[in-house]
Amino acid sequence: MPTAVLVSMLVHVLLLGIALGGQSFGLPGLNFAWKEPRFGVDDLRISLAPAPAESVAAPPNPLPAPAVVDSPPAPGEMAAVVPPPPLPLPAPAPVSTPVMTALKQSDVVLPVSPETVAPDPRVQARARQEAVREAELAAAAQRDAAQEEQARLAQVEAAKQDTARQEARKQEAARQELAQQTQLDAARRAQQEAARQDAAQQEAARQEQVKQARLEAARQDAARQENARQEAARQEQTRQSQQEAARQEQARQAQQEAARQEELKQAPLRQEQVKQALAQQARADQEAAREERLRAIGQQMKQEAAQRDAAEGNPSRSLLPGFSSLRRGYLLSRADANTALVQYAADMARKIELNLTFDMVREAAQQPHVAPIVTVAVRADGSVEKVTFVVASGVARLDQAIRQVIASQASYAAFPPALARQYDVVEIRRTWVIDTAIRLQ
């Protein structure tokens, strides 16, 4: 395809370059465009003229002959014109010797001819006197001219000096004006620089004021938001407390209603109920005995810890090191296979969160801190064995407040039977998030 397109283009170019022209026999002919001249050029014409014959004698002052042109210039050409020869100058007339002698002796030239006879002595004396007088007049004229020339030169020199003094005064005035202008420019620049510095200081002060105003507005906004969060938290706690009280009241009413319905059952069932009540009482007695035993164990462990602390010289220590005889359980997250342990940890966290313990950490939590990670070891009777900070908050007051919150809620509920059969001490690790309330995660 590209080759066919190229061949087609070449053929069309050849066809467009062909022109039709007439030839003999009345048949059209073909002429190529590049064979015809595009621009008209005049032919060069040269004319030869015969040489002119030499003249025998030329006149003394012949007039210049006009220039001869071989052929008339072609249209668009300039004719060449030959300039005529210069005319000869006339020779000076000869001067006689007596006349030259008289010119040398005096400035007065008298006509002398060879035919003149000797003049009268009086005439000659008068002539000499006239010549002397004329010479004196000429000398006086020369002196006057010299004096005038000197006066003119003095005037010119005075004018030059005056011009020089004026130029010097002008230069001095220009220099003084330049110095004054320089001083004025320097003063103006100093004023401008002072004004610029003053403006910069004012702008910096204005920006500082704007910055302080923004900071104050941001602080007030943060305080308003904090107050709003605290108010919302208090309202949420109040609402939850009211809901919990309503649920408890509903449960109590439901229990009363159930008890009343139970009393309305048939009489044969009362004996069975009595038997069940006796059995429940027996189980309750057993449970109470177990609780008492667990409390006794806890008291014994506290006494042993106090004795050990006294032996080590650290009576303020409240931690009891673990023994191989104690069974210890660990809950390091919110999810675990032991549902009893998870439920016990949830109840413990709910007790800390819902009993208005936030007031104890409110002031300390306002400082920048890190969310602490706390491990609480609880014995089977609900007493606290130790409190360990895996990650401290960075604020000593906040860490101490957290210890006080944990101690204020002790003792916690005793282990349920399923959990008590497995462990004597459980260690529960939680992350304490403190913003508008205490949340254990």
Short mmCIF file of C-alpha atoms in Angstrom, two decimals:
data_model
loop_
_atom_site.label_atom_id
_atom_site.label_comp_id
_atom_site.label_asym_id
_atom_site.label_seq_id
_atom_site.Cartn_x
_atom_site.Cartn_y
_atom_site.Cartn_z
CA MET A 1 0.00 0.00 0.00
CA PRO A 2 2.75 2.65 0.77
CA THR A 3 4.45 1.86 -2.58
CA ALA A 4 1.20 2.27 -4.50
CA VAL A 5 0.47 5.60 -2.81
CA LEU A 6 4.02 6.85 -3.65
CA VAL A 7 3.71 5.84 -7.32
CA SER A 8 0.28 7.51 -7.54
CA MET A 9 1.65 10.75 -6.10
CA LEU A 10 4.59 10.78 -8.60
CA VAL A 11 2.21 10.22 -11.55
CA HIS A 12 -0.05 13.05 -10.44
CA VAL A 13 2.92 15.39 -10.08
CA LEU A 14 4.05 14.61 -13.67
CA LEU A 15 0.53 15.11 -15.01
CA LEU A 16 0.18 18.46 -13.24
CA GLY A 17 3.57 19.61 -14.64
CA ILE A 18 2.58 18.93 -18.28
CA ALA A 19 1.30 21.89 -20.33
CA LEU A 20 -0.56 21.65 -23.65
CA GLY A 21 0.94 23.53 -26.61
CA GLY A 22 0.09 23.74 -30.31
CA GLN A 23 2.28 22.09 -32.93
CA SER A 24 1.98 21.48 -36.63
CA PHE A 25 -0.80 19.61 -38.30
CA GLY A 26 -3.25 21.08 -35.74
CA LEU A 27 -2.35 18.49 -33.12
CA PRO A 28 -1.73 19.44 -29.48
CA GLY A 29 1.70 18.89 -28.09
CA LEU A 30 3.10 18.26 -24.63
CA ASN A 31 5.58 20.55 -22.96
CA PHE A 32 7.08 20.11 -19.51
CA ALA A 33 6.81 23.00 -17.12
CA TRP A 34 10.53 23.07 -16.25
CA LYS A 35 11.49 23.71 -19.90
CA GLU A 36 9.74 27.08 -20.09
CA PRO A 37 11.49 30.19 -18.71
CA ARG A 38 9.78 31.73 -15.75
CA PHE A 39 11.44 35.19 -15.73
CA GLY A 40 12.13 37.63 -18.65
CA VAL A 41 15.77 38.74 -19.13
CA ASP A 42 16.85 41.39 -21.73
CA ASP A 43 19.54 40.36 -24.18
CA LEU A 44 22.98 42.02 -23.95
CA ARG A 45 23.63 44.48 -26.83
CA ILE A 46 27.15 45.74 -27.71
CA SER A 47 27.73 48.56 -30.30
CA LEU A 48 31.22 49.27 -31.81
CA ALA A 49 31.95 52.89 -32.84
CA PRO A 50 34.88 54.02 -35.10
CA ALA A 51 37.83 55.74 -33.45
CA PRO A 52 37.88 59.64 -33.89
CA ALA A 53 40.56 61.16 -36.15
CA GLU A 54 43.45 63.09 -34.48
CA SER A 55 43.38 66.89 -34.91
CA VAL A 56 46.41 68.63 -36.38
CA ALA A 57 46.42 71.68 -34.08
CA ALA A 58 44.42 72.26 -31.01
CA PRO A 59 43.14 75.74 -30.12
CA PRO A 60 44.77 77.53 -27.14
CA ASN A 61 41.71 77.16 -24.93
CA PRO A 62 39.47 74.62 -26.51
CA LEU A 63 36.09 74.08 -24.98
CA PRO A 64 35.43 70.64 -23.60
CA ALA A 65 33.58 68.42 -25.96
CA PRO A 66 30.47 66.72 -24.72
CA ALA A 67 30.64 63.07 -23.83
CA VAL A 68 29.83 60.65 -26.62
CA VAL A 69 27.56 57.76 -25.96
CA ASP A 70 27.97 54.70 -28.21
CA SER A 71 24.39 53.64 -28.08
CA PRO A 72 21.26 54.82 -26.30
CA PRO A 73 20.81 53.18 -22.93
CA ALA A 74 18.35 50.39 -22.69
CA PRO A 75 15.25 50.85 -20.57
CA GLY A 76 16.16 50.55 -16.91
CA GLU A 77 19.93 51.28 -17.56
CA MET A 78 21.96 54.42 -16.70
CA ALA A 79 23.91 56.33 -19.39
CA ALA A 80 27.68 56.66 -18.88
CA VAL A 81 28.82 60.31 -19.10
CA VAL A 82 32.54 61.26 -19.46
CA PRO A 83 33.44 64.52 -17.64
CA PRO A 84 35.13 67.36 -19.70
CA PRO A 85 38.87 68.11 -19.19
CA PRO A 86 39.76 71.05 -16.86
CA LEU A 87 40.36 74.54 -18.35
CA PRO A 88 44.01 75.81 -18.34
CA LEU A 89 44.77 78.76 -16.01
CA PRO A 90 46.18 82.04 -17.58
CA ALA A 91 49.87 82.71 -16.97
CA PRO A 92 50.75 85.67 -14.66
CA ALA A 93 51.96 88.94 -16.29
CA PRO A 94 55.66 89.77 -15.84
CA VAL A 95 56.61 92.53 -13.36
CA SER A 96 59.42 95.01 -14.16
CA THR A 97 62.52 95.36 -11.95
CA PRO A 98 62.01 99.02 -10.94
CA VAL A 99 58.56 98.28 -9.71
CA MET A 100 59.86 95.37 -7.56
CA THR A 101 62.62 97.70 -6.20
CA ALA A 102 60.06 100.30 -5.21
CA LEU A 103 57.94 97.63 -3.51
CA LYS A 104 60.94 96.53 -1.51
CA GLN A 105 61.94 100.06 -0.39
CA SER A 106 58.55 101.28 0.74
CA ASP A 107 54.98 100.30 0.93
CA VAL A 108 53.97 102.92 -1.63
CA VAL A 109 54.13 101.78 -5.22
CA LEU A 110 54.58 104.56 -7.78
CA PRO A 111 54.20 104.03 -11.45
CA VAL A 112 57.56 104.18 -13.15
CA SER A 113 58.13 104.12 -16.80
CA PRO A 114 61.38 104.11 -18.73
CA GLU A 115 60.60 107.38 -20.42
CA THR A 116 60.27 109.31 -17.08
CA VAL A 117 62.96 111.93 -16.47
CA ALA A 118 64.56 112.71 -13.06
CA PRO A 119 62.00 114.33 -10.74
CA ASP A 120 62.35 117.57 -8.79
CA PRO A 121 64.14 117.27 -5.39
CA ARG A 122 61.30 119.00 -3.62
CA VAL A 123 58.87 116.60 -5.08
CA GLN A 124 61.06 113.74 -3.95
CA ALA A 125 61.37 115.21 -0.43
CA ARG A 126 57.63 115.70 -0.25
CA ALA A 127 57.19 112.18 -1.50
CA ARG A 128 59.60 110.89 1.11
CA GLN A 129 57.82 112.85 3.82
CA GLU A 130 54.55 111.43 2.64
CA ALA A 131 56.07 107.97 2.63
CA VAL A 132 57.47 108.46 6.15
CA ARG A 133 54.15 109.79 7.38
CA GLU A 134 52.35 106.92 5.77
CA ALA A 135 54.87 104.52 7.34
CA GLU A 136 54.31 106.13 10.76
CA LEU A 137 50.59 105.95 10.24
CA ALA A 138 50.98 102.31 9.25
CA ALA A 139 53.16 101.67 12.33
CA ALA A 140 50.64 103.48 14.53
CA ALA A 141 47.89 101.47 12.91
CA GLN A 142 49.93 98.31 13.57
CA ARG A 143 50.49 99.37 17.18
CA ASP A 144 46.80 100.13 17.59
CA ALA A 145 45.98 96.80 15.98
CA ALA A 146 48.44 95.08 18.30
CA GLN A 147 46.99 96.86 21.31
CA GLU A 148 43.50 96.01 20.16
CA GLU A 149 44.63 92.42 19.62
CA GLN A 150 46.17 92.38 23.11
CA ALA A 151 43.01 93.94 24.56
CA ARG A 152 40.96 91.41 22.65
CA LEU A 153 43.17 88.60 23.89
CA ALA A 154 42.93 90.01 27.43
CA GLN A 155 39.17 90.17 27.09
CA VAL A 156 39.11 86.64 25.73
CA GLU A 157 41.36 85.49 28.60
CA ALA A 158 39.18 87.38 31.11
CA ALA A 159 36.12 85.82 29.50
CA LYS A 160 37.78 82.40 29.74
CA GLN A 161 38.67 83.00 33.39
CA ASP A 162 35.16 84.29 34.05
CA THR A 163 33.75 81.25 32.29
CA ALA A 164 36.09 79.01 34.30
CA ARG A 165 35.05 80.71 37.55
CA GLN A 166 31.40 80.38 36.61
CA GLU A 167 31.97 76.73 35.72
CA ALA A 168 33.79 76.23 39.03
CA ARG A 169 30.94 77.95 40.88
CA LYS A 170 28.46 75.79 38.97
CA GLN A 171 30.45 72.65 39.81
CA GLU A 172 30.71 73.73 43.46
CA ALA A 173 26.98 74.46 43.53
CA ALA A 174 26.29 71.10 41.86
CA ARG A 175 28.59 69.36 44.35
CA GLN A 176 26.89 71.08 47.28
CA GLU A 177 23.48 70.26 45.81
CA LEU A 178 24.59 66.64 45.32
CA ALA A 179 25.85 66.53 48.91
CA GLN A 180 22.57 68.02 50.15
CA GLN A 181 20.61 65.59 47.99
CA THR A 182 22.74 62.74 49.34
CA GLN A 183 22.10 63.87 52.90
CA LEU A 184 18.40 64.23 52.15
CA ASP A 185 18.34 60.75 50.58
CA ALA A 186 20.18 59.31 53.58
CA ALA A 187 17.76 61.02 55.97
CA ARG A 188 14.82 59.83 53.88
CA ARG A 189 16.16 56.27 53.82
CA ALA A 190 16.76 56.41 57.57
CA GLN A 191 13.18 57.62 58.07
CA GLN A 192 11.87 54.93 55.77
CA GLU A 193 13.92 52.27 57.58
CA ALA A 194 12.70 53.54 60.95
CA ALA A 195 9.12 53.57 59.64
CA ARG A 196 9.58 50.06 58.25
CA GLN A 197 10.99 48.76 61.53
CA ASP A 198 8.18 50.47 63.44
CA ALA A 199 5.63 48.93 61.08
CA ALA A 200 7.31 45.52 61.46
CA GLN A 201 7.21 45.83 65.25
CA GLN A 202 3.57 46.87 65.16
CA GLU A 203 2.77 43.98 62.81
CA ALA A 204 4.63 41.55 65.08
CA ALA A 205 2.76 42.90 68.11
CA ARG A 206 -0.54 42.62 66.23
CA GLN A 207 0.24 39.05 65.16
CA GLU A 208 1.21 38.20 68.75
CA GLN A 209 -2.07 39.64 69.97
CA VAL A 210 -3.97 37.66 67.34
CA LYS A 211 -2.05 34.55 68.33
CA GLN A 212 -2.80 35.08 72.01
CA ALA A 213 -6.46 35.70 71.18
CA ARG A 214 -6.59 32.50 69.14
CA LEU A 215 -4.89 30.54 71.93
CA GLU A 216 -7.31 31.99 74.47
CA ALA A 217 -10.27 31.14 72.22
CA ALA A 218 -8.92 27.61 71.69
CA ARG A 219 -8.40 27.19 75.45
CA GLN A 220 -11.90 28.41 76.19
CA ASP A 221 -13.30 26.14 73.48
CA ALA A 222 -11.38 23.17 74.91
CA ALA A 223 -12.66 24.04 78.39
CA ARG A 224 -16.22 24.24 77.08
CA GLN A 225 -15.84 20.93 75.30
CA GLU A 226 -14.34 19.35 78.43
CA ASN A 227 -17.21 20.67 80.54
CA ALA A 228 -19.67 19.39 77.95
CA ARG A 229 -18.01 15.95 77.98
CA GLN A 230 -18.04 15.83 81.76
CA GLU A 231 -21.65 16.94 81.87
CA ALA A 232 -22.55 14.31 79.27
CA ALA A 233 -20.67 11.67 81.27
CA ARG A 234 -22.48 12.67 84.46
CA GLN A 235 -25.81 12.59 82.68
CA GLU A 236 -24.92 9.20 81.17
CA GLN A 237 -23.95 7.85 84.58
CA THR A 238 -27.14 9.23 86.10
CA ARG A 239 -29.19 7.73 83.29
CA GLN A 240 -27.47 4.38 83.66
CA SER A 241 -28.00 4.49 87.43
CA GLN A 242 -31.66 5.27 86.94
CA GLN A 243 -31.99 2.50 84.37
CA GLU A 244 -30.24 0.08 86.71
CA ALA A 245 -32.53 1.10 89.57
CA ALA A 246 -35.55 0.70 87.30
CA ARG A 247 -34.37 -2.74 86.21
CA GLN A 248 -33.79 -3.77 89.82
CA GLU A 249 -37.21 -2.48 90.76
CA GLN A 250 -38.78 -4.34 87.87
CA ALA A 251 -36.89 -7.48 88.84
CA ARG A 252 -38.02 -7.09 92.45
CA GLN A 253 -41.60 -6.59 91.37
CA ALA A 254 -41.33 -9.58 89.04
CA GLN A 255 -39.95 -11.65 91.86
CA GLN A 256 -42.74 -10.53 94.13
CA GLU A 257 -45.28 -11.32 91.44
CA ALA A 258 -43.69 -14.70 90.87
CA ALA A 259 -43.70 -15.35 94.61
CA ARG A 260 -47.34 -14.40 94.83
CA GLN A 261 -48.17 -16.65 91.87
CA GLU A 262 -46.16 -19.40 93.47
CA GLU A 263 -48.17 -19.02 96.65
CA LEU A 264 -51.31 -19.45 94.65
CA LYS A 265 -50.23 -22.85 93.39
CA GLN A 266 -51.71 -25.96 94.63
CA ALA A 267 -51.14 -27.06 98.25
CA PRO A 268 -49.36 -30.35 97.41
CA LEU A 269 -46.54 -28.37 95.95
CA ARG A 270 -45.93 -26.47 99.17
CA GLN A 271 -44.34 -29.41 100.83
CA GLU A 272 -41.99 -29.79 97.89
CA GLN A 273 -41.20 -26.12 98.18
CA VAL A 274 -40.45 -26.53 101.86
CA LYS A 275 -38.13 -29.37 101.05
CA GLN A 276 -36.45 -27.30 98.35
CA ALA A 277 -36.19 -24.37 100.76
CA LEU A 278 -34.52 -26.62 103.30
CA ALA A 279 -32.18 -27.90 100.66
CA GLN A 280 -31.41 -24.36 99.54
CA GLN A 281 -30.82 -23.36 103.15
CA ALA A 282 -28.41 -26.23 103.52
CA ARG A 283 -26.61 -25.23 100.37
CA ALA A 284 -26.56 -21.62 101.58
CA ASP A 285 -25.06 -22.74 104.85
CA GLN A 286 -22.44 -24.69 102.95
CA GLU A 287 -21.74 -21.67 100.76
CA ALA A 288 -21.45 -19.45 103.82
CA ALA A 289 -19.08 -21.94 105.40
CA ARG A 290 -17.03 -21.94 102.21
CA GLU A 291 -16.97 -18.15 102.11
CA GLU A 292 -15.88 -18.09 105.73
CA ARG A 293 -13.14 -20.56 104.95
CA LEU A 294 -11.99 -18.45 101.99
CA ARG A 295 -11.97 -15.35 104.16
CA ALA A 296 -9.93 -17.17 106.75
CA ILE A 297 -7.47 -18.19 104.06
CA GLY A 298 -7.28 -14.57 102.90
CA GLN A 299 -6.68 -13.33 106.43
CA GLN A 300 -3.98 -15.94 106.93
CA MET A 301 -2.31 -14.89 103.67
CA LYS A 302 -2.45 -11.23 104.75
CA GLN A 303 -0.88 -12.13 108.10
CA GLU A 304 1.86 -14.10 106.39
CA ALA A 305 2.51 -11.18 104.02
CA ALA A 306 2.65 -8.75 106.96
CA GLN A 307 5.08 -11.04 108.81
CA ARG A 308 7.25 -11.38 105.74
CA ASP A 309 7.24 -7.62 105.18
CA ALA A 310 8.19 -7.04 108.81
CA ALA A 311 11.02 -9.56 108.46
CA GLU A 312 12.30 -7.84 105.35
CA GLY A 313 12.18 -4.38 106.99
CA ASN A 314 9.51 -3.00 104.63
CA PRO A 315 6.26 -2.74 106.64
CA SER A 316 4.59 -0.56 104.00
CA ARG A 317 4.77 -3.28 101.40
CA SER A 318 1.41 -4.89 100.66
CA LEU A 319 2.45 -7.40 98.03
CA LEU A 320 2.46 -11.07 98.84
CA PRO A 321 4.93 -13.13 96.80
CA GLY A 322 3.47 -16.18 95.21
CA PHE A 323 3.83 -19.62 96.68
CA SER A 324 3.71 -22.95 94.96
CA SER A 325 0.70 -23.86 97.12
CA LEU A 326 -1.46 -21.04 95.61
CA ARG A 327 -3.29 -21.65 92.38
CA ARG A 328 -3.05 -18.49 90.24
CA GLY A 329 -5.09 -17.57 87.18
CA TYR A 330 -4.33 -14.86 84.61
CA LEU A 331 -6.65 -12.82 82.42
CA LEU A 332 -4.58 -10.59 80.12
CA SER A 333 -7.36 -9.55 77.70
CA ARG A 334 -11.15 -9.29 77.51
CA ALA A 335 -11.48 -12.67 75.78
CA ASP A 336 -10.64 -16.00 77.40
CA ALA A 337 -11.86 -19.61 77.30
CA ASN A 338 -12.72 -19.47 81.00
CA THR A 339 -16.12 -17.77 80.94
CA ALA A 340 -16.34 -17.62 84.74
CA LEU A 341 -13.08 -15.67 84.91
CA VAL A 342 -14.20 -13.32 82.09
CA GLN A 343 -17.54 -12.68 83.86
CA TYR A 344 -15.80 -12.01 87.20
CA ALA A 345 -13.43 -9.50 85.53
CA ALA A 346 -16.40 -7.78 83.81
CA ASP A 347 -18.27 -7.46 87.13
CA MET A 348 -15.16 -6.04 88.79
CA ALA A 349 -14.67 -3.48 85.97
CA ARG A 350 -18.35 -2.50 86.10
CA LYS A 351 -18.08 -1.88 89.84
CA ILE A 352 -15.12 0.47 89.32
CA GLU A 353 -16.72 2.30 86.40
CA LEU A 354 -20.23 2.86 87.82
CA ASN A 355 -19.51 3.84 91.44
CA LEU A 356 -18.56 7.49 90.77
CA THR A 357 -14.83 6.93 91.10
CA PHE A 358 -13.99 9.48 88.41
CA ASP A 359 -13.90 12.36 90.93
CA MET A 360 -10.83 10.75 92.51
CA VAL A 361 -8.79 11.02 89.27
CA ARG A 362 -10.39 14.10 87.68
CA GLU A 363 -7.66 16.67 88.53
CA ALA A 364 -4.71 14.34 87.88
CA ALA A 365 -6.17 13.20 84.53
CA GLN A 366 -6.14 16.79 83.20
CA GLN A 367 -2.35 16.60 82.83
CA PRO A 368 -0.91 15.00 79.67
CA HIS A 369 -0.52 11.29 80.33
CA VAL A 370 -0.36 7.84 78.75
CA ALA A 371 -3.17 5.33 79.17
CA PRO A 372 -1.80 3.10 81.97
CA ILE A 373 -1.98 -0.72 81.91
CA VAL A 374 -2.69 -2.08 85.39
CA THR A 375 -2.71 -5.67 86.69
CA VAL A 376 -4.84 -6.30 89.83
CA ALA A 377 -4.34 -9.57 91.76
CA VAL A 378 -7.56 -10.54 93.60
CA ARG A 379 -7.79 -13.35 96.13
CA ALA A 380 -10.67 -15.80 96.32
CA ASP A 381 -12.36 -13.84 99.13
CA GLY A 382 -12.41 -10.64 97.01
CA SER A 383 -9.50 -8.89 98.74
CA VAL A 384 -6.74 -7.25 96.72
CA GLU A 385 -3.35 -8.93 96.89
CA LYS A 386 -1.32 -6.43 94.83
CA VAL A 387 -1.56 -3.74 92.16
CA THR A 388 1.09 -3.71 89.40
CA PHE A 389 1.56 -1.04 86.70
CA VAL A 390 2.71 -2.74 83.49
CA VAL A 391 2.73 0.69 81.79
CA ALA A 392 2.72 3.78 84.00
CA SER A 393 0.77 6.90 83.02
CA GLY A 394 3.76 9.21 83.44
CA VAL A 395 1.94 11.25 86.12
CA ALA A 396 2.66 10.11 89.67
CA ARG A 397 -0.53 11.69 91.01
CA LEU A 398 -2.62 9.77 88.46
CA ASP A 399 -0.96 6.44 89.31
CA GLN A 400 -1.58 7.06 93.03
CA ALA A 401 -5.20 8.02 92.28
CA ILE A 402 -5.70 4.75 90.39
CA ARG A 403 -4.40 2.82 93.40
CA GLN A 404 -6.85 4.71 95.60
CA VAL A 405 -9.75 3.89 93.25
CA ILE A 406 -8.90 0.16 93.35
CA ALA A 407 -8.57 0.22 97.15
CA SER A 408 -11.80 2.21 97.61
CA GLN A 409 -13.85 -0.49 95.84
CA ALA A 410 -12.36 -3.41 97.82
CA SER A 411 -13.29 -5.88 98.86
CA TYR A 412 -14.69 -7.25 95.65
CA ALA A 413 -17.08 -10.16 95.26
CA ALA A 414 -15.81 -13.58 96.26
CA PHE A 415 -15.02 -16.07 93.54
CA PRO A 416 -18.03 -18.05 92.30
CA PRO A 417 -17.84 -21.80 93.06
CA ALA A 418 -16.69 -22.72 89.56
CA LEU A 419 -13.84 -20.19 89.70
CA ALA A 420 -12.95 -20.94 93.34
CA ARG A 421 -12.47 -24.64 92.50
CA GLN A 422 -9.82 -23.61 89.94
CA TYR A 423 -7.87 -20.70 91.43
CA ASP A 424 -6.92 -19.12 94.72
CA VAL A 425 -5.70 -15.85 93.15
CA VAL A 426 -6.52 -14.34 89.75
CA GLU A 427 -4.54 -11.51 88.08
CA ILE A 428 -6.66 -9.28 85.82
CA ARG A 429 -4.91 -6.89 83.42
CA ARG A 430 -6.79 -3.91 81.98
CA THR A 431 -5.98 -0.63 80.16
CA TRP A 432 -7.38 2.36 82.02
CA VAL A 433 -8.80 5.02 79.65
CA ILE A 434 -9.53 8.25 81.57
CA ASP A 435 -11.12 11.20 79.71
CA THR A 436 -14.61 12.11 80.90
CA ALA A 437 -14.99 8.86 82.85
CA ILE A 438 -13.05 5.73 83.79
CA ARG A 439 -13.25 2.95 81.24
CA LEU A 440 -11.39 -0.37 81.60
CA GLN A 441 -10.52 -1.95 78.29
#
